Tab-separated table of C-alpha atoms and ligand atoms in Angstrom:
chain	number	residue	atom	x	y	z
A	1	UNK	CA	0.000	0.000	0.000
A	2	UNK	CA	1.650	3.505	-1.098
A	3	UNK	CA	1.170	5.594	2.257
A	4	UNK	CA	1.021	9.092	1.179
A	5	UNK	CA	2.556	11.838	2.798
A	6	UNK	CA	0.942	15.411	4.227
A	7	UNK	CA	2.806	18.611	3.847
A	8	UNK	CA	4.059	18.405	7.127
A	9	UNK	CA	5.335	15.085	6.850
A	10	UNK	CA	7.260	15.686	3.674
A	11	UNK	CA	8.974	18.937	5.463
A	12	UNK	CA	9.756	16.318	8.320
A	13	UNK	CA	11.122	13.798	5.518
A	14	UNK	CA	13.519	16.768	3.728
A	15	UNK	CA	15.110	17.433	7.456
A	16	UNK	CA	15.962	13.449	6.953
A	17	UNK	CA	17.213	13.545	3.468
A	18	UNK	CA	19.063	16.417	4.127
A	19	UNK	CA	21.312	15.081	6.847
A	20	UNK	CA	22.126	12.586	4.214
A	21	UNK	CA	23.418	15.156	2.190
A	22	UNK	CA	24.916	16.557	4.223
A	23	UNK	CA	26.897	13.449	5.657
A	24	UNK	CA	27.871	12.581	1.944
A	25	UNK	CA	29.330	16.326	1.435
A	26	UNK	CA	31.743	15.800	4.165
A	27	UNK	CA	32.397	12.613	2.938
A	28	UNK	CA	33.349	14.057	-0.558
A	29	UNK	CA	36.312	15.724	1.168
A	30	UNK	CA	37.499	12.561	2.878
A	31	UNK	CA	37.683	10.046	-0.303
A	32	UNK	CA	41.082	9.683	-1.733
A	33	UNK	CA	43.725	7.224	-1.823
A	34	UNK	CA	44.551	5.426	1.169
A	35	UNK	CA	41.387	6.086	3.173
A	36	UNK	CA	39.809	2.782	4.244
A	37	UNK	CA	35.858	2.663	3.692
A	38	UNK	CA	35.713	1.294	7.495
A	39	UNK	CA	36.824	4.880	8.491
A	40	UNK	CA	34.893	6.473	6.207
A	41	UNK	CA	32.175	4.721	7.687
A	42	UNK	CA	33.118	6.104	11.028
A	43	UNK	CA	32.871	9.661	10.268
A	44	UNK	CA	29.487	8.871	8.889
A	45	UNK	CA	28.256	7.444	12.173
A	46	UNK	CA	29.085	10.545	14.369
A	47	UNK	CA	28.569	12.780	12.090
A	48	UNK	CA	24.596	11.559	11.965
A	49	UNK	CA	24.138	11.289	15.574
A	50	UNK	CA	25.824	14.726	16.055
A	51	UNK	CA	22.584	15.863	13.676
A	52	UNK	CA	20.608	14.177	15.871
A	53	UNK	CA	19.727	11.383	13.732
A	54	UNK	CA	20.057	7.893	13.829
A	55	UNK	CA	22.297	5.921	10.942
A	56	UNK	CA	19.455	4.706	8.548
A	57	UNK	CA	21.102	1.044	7.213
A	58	UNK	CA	22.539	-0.057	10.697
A	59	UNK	CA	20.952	-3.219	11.984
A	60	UNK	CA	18.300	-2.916	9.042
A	61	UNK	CA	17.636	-6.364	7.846
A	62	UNK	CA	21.121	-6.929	10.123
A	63	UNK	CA	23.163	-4.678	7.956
A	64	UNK	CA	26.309	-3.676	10.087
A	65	UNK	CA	27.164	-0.877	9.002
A	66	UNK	CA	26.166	2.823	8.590
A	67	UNK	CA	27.191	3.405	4.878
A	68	UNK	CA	26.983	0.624	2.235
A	69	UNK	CA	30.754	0.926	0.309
A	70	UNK	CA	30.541	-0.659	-2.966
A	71	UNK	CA	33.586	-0.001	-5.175
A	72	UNK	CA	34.203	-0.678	-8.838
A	73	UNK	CA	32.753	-3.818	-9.815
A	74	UNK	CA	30.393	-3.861	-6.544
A	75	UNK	CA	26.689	-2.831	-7.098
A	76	UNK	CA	25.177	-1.822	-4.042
A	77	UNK	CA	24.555	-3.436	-0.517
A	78	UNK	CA	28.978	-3.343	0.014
A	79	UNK	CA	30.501	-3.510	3.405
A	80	UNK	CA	33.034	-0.940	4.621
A	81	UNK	CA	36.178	-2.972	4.847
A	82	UNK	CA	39.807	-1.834	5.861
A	83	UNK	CA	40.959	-1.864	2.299
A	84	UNK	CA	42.476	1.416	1.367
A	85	UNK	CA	41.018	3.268	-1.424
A	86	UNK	CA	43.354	3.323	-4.809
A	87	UNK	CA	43.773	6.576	-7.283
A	88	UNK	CA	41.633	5.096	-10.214
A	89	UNK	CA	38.811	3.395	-8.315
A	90	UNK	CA	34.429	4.620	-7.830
A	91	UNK	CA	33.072	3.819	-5.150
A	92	UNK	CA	29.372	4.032	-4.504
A	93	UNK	CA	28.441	5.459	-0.997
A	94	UNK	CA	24.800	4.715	0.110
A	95	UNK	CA	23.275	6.109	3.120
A	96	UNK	CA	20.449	6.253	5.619
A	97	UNK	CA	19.540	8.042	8.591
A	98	UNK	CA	16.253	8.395	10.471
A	99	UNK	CA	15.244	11.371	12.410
A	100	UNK	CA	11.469	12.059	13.809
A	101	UNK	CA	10.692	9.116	12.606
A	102	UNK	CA	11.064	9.356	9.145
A	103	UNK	CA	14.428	8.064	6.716
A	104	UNK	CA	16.353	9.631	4.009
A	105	UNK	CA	18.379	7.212	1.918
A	106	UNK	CA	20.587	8.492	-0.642
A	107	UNK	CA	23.516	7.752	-2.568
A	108	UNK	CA	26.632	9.104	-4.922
A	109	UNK	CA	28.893	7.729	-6.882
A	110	UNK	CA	32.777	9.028	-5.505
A	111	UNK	CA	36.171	8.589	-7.762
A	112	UNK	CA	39.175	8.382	-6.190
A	113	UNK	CA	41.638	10.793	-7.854
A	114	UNK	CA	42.192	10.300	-11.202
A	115	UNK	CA	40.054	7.596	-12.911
A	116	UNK	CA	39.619	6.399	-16.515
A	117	UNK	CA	37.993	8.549	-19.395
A	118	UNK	CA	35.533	5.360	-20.167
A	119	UNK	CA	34.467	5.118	-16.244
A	120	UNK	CA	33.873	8.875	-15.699
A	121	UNK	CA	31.552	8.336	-18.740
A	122	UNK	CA	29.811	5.764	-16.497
A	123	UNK	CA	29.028	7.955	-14.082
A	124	UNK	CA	28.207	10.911	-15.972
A	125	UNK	CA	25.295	8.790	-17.814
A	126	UNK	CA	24.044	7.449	-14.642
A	127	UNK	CA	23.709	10.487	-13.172
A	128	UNK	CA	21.814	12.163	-16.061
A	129	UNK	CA	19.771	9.008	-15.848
A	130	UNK	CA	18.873	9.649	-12.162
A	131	UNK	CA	16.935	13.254	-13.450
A	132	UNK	CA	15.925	11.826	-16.762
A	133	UNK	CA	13.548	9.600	-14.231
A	134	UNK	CA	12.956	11.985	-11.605
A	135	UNK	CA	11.401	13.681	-14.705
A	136	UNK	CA	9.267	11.488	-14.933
A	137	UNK	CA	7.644	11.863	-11.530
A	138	UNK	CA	4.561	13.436	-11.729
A	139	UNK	CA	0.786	13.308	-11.985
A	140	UNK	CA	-0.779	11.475	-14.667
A	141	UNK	CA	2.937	9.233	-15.129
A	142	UNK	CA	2.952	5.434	-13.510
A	143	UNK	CA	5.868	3.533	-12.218
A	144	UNK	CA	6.739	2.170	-15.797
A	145	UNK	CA	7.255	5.944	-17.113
A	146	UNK	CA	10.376	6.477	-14.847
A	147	UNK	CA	11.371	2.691	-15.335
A	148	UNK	CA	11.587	3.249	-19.153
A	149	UNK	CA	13.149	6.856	-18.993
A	150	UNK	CA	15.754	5.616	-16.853
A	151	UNK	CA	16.394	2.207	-19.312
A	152	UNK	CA	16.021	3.636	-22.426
A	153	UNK	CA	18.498	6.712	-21.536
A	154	UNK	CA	21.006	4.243	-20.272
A	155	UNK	CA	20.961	1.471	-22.940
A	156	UNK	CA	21.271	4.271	-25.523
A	157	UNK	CA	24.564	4.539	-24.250
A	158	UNK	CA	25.360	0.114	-24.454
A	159	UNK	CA	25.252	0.068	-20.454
A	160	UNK	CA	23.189	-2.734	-18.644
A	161	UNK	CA	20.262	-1.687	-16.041
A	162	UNK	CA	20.189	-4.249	-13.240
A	163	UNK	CA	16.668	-5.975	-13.072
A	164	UNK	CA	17.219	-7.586	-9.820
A	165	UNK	CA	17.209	-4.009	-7.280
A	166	UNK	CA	15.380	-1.302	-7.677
A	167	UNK	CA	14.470	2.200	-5.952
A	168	UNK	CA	11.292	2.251	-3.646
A	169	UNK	CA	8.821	4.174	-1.689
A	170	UNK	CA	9.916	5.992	1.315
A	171	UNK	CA	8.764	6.934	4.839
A	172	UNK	CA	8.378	5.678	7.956
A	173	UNK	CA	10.307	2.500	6.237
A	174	UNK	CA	13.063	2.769	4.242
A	175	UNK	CA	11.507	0.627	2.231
A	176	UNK	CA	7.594	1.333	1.038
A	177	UNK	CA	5.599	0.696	-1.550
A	178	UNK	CA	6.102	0.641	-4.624
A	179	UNK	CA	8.933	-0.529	-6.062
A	180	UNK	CA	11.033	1.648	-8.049
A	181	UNK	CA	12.651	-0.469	-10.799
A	182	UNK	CA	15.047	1.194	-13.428
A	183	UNK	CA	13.672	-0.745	-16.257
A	184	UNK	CA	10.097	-0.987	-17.814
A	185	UNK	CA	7.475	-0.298	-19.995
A	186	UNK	CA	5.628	3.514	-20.380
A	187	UNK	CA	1.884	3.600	-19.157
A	188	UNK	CA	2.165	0.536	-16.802
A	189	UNK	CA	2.598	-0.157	-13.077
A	190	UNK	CA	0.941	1.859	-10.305
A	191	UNK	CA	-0.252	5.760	-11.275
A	192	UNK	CA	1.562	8.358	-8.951
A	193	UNK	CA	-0.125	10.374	-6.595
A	194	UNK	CA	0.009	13.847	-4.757
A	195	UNK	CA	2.110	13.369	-1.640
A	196	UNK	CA	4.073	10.547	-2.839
A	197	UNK	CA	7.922	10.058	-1.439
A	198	UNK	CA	10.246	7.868	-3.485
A	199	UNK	CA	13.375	7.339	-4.048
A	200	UNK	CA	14.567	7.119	-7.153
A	201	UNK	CA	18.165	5.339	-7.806
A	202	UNK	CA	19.362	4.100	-10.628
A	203	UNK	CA	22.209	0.780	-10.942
A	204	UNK	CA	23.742	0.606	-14.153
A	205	UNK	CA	26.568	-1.495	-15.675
A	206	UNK	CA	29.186	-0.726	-18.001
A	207	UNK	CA	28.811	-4.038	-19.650
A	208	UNK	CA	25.700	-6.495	-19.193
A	209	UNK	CA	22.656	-5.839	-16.861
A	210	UNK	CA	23.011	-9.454	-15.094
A	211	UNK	CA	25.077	-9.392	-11.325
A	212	UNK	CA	26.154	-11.800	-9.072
A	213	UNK	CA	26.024	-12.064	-5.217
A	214	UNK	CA	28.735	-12.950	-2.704
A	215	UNK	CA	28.813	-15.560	-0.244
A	216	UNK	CA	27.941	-12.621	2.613
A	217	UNK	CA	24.317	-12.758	1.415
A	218	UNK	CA	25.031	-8.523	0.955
A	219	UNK	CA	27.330	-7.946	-1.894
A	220	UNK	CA	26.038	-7.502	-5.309
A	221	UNK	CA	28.696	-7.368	-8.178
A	222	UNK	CA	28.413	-7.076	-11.800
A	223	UNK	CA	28.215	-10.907	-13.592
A	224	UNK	CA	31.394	-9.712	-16.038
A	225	UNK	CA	33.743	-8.008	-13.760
A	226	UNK	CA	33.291	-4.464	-15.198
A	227	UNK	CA	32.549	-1.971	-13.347
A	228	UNK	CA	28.875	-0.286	-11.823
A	229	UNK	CA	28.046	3.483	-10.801
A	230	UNK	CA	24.511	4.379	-8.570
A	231	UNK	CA	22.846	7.454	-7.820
A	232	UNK	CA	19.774	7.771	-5.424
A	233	UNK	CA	17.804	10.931	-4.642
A	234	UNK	CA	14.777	11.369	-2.354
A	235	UNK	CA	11.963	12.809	-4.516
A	236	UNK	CA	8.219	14.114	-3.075
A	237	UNK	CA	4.983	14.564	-5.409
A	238	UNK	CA	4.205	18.201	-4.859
A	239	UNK	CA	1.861	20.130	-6.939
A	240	UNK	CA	1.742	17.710	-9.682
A	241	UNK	CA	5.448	17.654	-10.178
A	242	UNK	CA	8.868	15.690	-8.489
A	243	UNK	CA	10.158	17.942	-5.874
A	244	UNK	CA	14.005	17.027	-4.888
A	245	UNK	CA	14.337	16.884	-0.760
A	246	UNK	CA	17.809	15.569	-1.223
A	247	UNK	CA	20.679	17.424	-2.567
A	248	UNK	CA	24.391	16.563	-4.422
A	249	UNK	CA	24.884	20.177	-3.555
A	250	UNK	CA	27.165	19.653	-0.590
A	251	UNK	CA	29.368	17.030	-2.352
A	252	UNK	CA	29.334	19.719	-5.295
A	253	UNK	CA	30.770	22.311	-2.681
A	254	UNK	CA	33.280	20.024	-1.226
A	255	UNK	CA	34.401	19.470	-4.711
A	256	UNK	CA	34.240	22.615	-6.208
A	257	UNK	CA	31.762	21.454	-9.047
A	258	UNK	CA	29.145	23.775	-10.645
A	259	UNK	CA	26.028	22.574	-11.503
A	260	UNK	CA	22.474	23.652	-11.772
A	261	UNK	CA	21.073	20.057	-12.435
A	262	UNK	CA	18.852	20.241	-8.977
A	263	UNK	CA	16.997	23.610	-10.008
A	264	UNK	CA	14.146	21.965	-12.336
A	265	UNK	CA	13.053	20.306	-9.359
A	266	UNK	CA	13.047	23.041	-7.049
A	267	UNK	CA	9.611	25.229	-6.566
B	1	MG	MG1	20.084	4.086	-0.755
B	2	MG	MG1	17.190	3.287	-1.635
């Protein structure tokens, strides 16, 4: 059932989201060479209780952790480890946190120095993906709208959209209904609504859509060894049209990157 959200509980819902941005902006600073994802996990934790929030993914479903860490060839659901970082690698950071009740969950795509022309390329399309759904978002669109945005965008491009995970209603769980999926068909699935939360996060492969999972039960990786980018935002129904309550724009800072991809979904 899709619980739908009052005003007042979407304003509640941005205050979450945006204590995931902000913990991913001062993680922007801190990923580089040498840095293990177990202390980047760390900072995470006290940085979200010194918000006043708790760390969304810890002890969900027994996940660990605060952040999932899923470099290169990893998907999503990645443990912080003690491995240091290497110039060349991504790394996806995904993160929760739950404050008055309601979670944010939200994730970037890092590289670590300088990586390769073809990789950057990987990211750069899966990012453009992420609004191309968002986009999508809206009254009189269904689930299968931002499914086939998101697929068609990205397979223009030869890059594989993982079936098997997909984005999700958000709330008082981190995960609602519906599902989210990257992949479908225009005109099908459930019909959005006024008030809906989502979020929105597309998984996408430089080579073929199909993944594997470790023995940990957590790890996804790409079947062919090549390597995986994702990009979550938290997106309310407002007025008809997707309203972003999460925001790249402290990773942006702590980078020094322009952009005014956010402001279409800004009113
Ligand atoms: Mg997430
Ligand atoms: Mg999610």
């Amino acid at each position: 059932m899709i619980k739908i959200k009052t005003k007042e509980e979407i304003e509640l819902m941005r205050e979450s989201a945006l204590i995931v941005s902000k913990t991913l902006g001062m993680l922007a600073s801190e990923v580089k060479p040498g840095v293990t994802t177990l202390q980047l996990d760390q900072l995470a934790e006290t940085f979200i209780r010194d918000h006043g929030a708790v760390p969304g993914f810890l002890g969900l479903y027994g996940f660990p952790n605060t952040l999932c860490m899923s470099p290169n060839t990893q998907v999503v659901h990645g443990f912080p480890t003690n491995e240091p970082l290497k110039e060349g690698d991504i790394i996806s950071i995904d993160c929760g946190a739950l404050k008055n009740e309601f979670y944010g969950d939200h994730a970037y795509t890092f590289e670590v120095g300088e990586v390769d022309a073809e990789i950057k390329k990987l990211l750069k399309v899966t990012k453009e993906s992420l609004y191309v759904g968002i986009r999508e978002f809206k009254i009189g669109n269904r689930v299968g709208d931002v499914g086939y945005a998101i697929q068609n965008y990205c397979e223009s491009f030869g890059y594989g959209v993982v079936r098997e995970l997909v984005g999700h209603g958000l709330g008082r769980k981190m995960h609602e209904d519906p599902e989210m999926p990257n992949y479908g068909k225009r005109g099908r699935g459930k019909k959005f609504q006024e008030g809906m939360v989502v979020a929105i996060e597309p998984m996408i492969n430089m080579g073929t859509h199909k993944i594997k999972q470790l023995k940990d039960g957590w790890t996804i990786l790409t079947a062919d060894g090549k390597p995986s980018a994702h990009f979550e935002h938290d997106v309310a129904l407002v007025n008809g049209k997707p309203e972003l309550l999460s925001t790249f724009k402290y990773i942006y800072d702590a980078l020094g990157i322009e952009s005014d991809e956010e402001e279409e979904f800004r009113h």
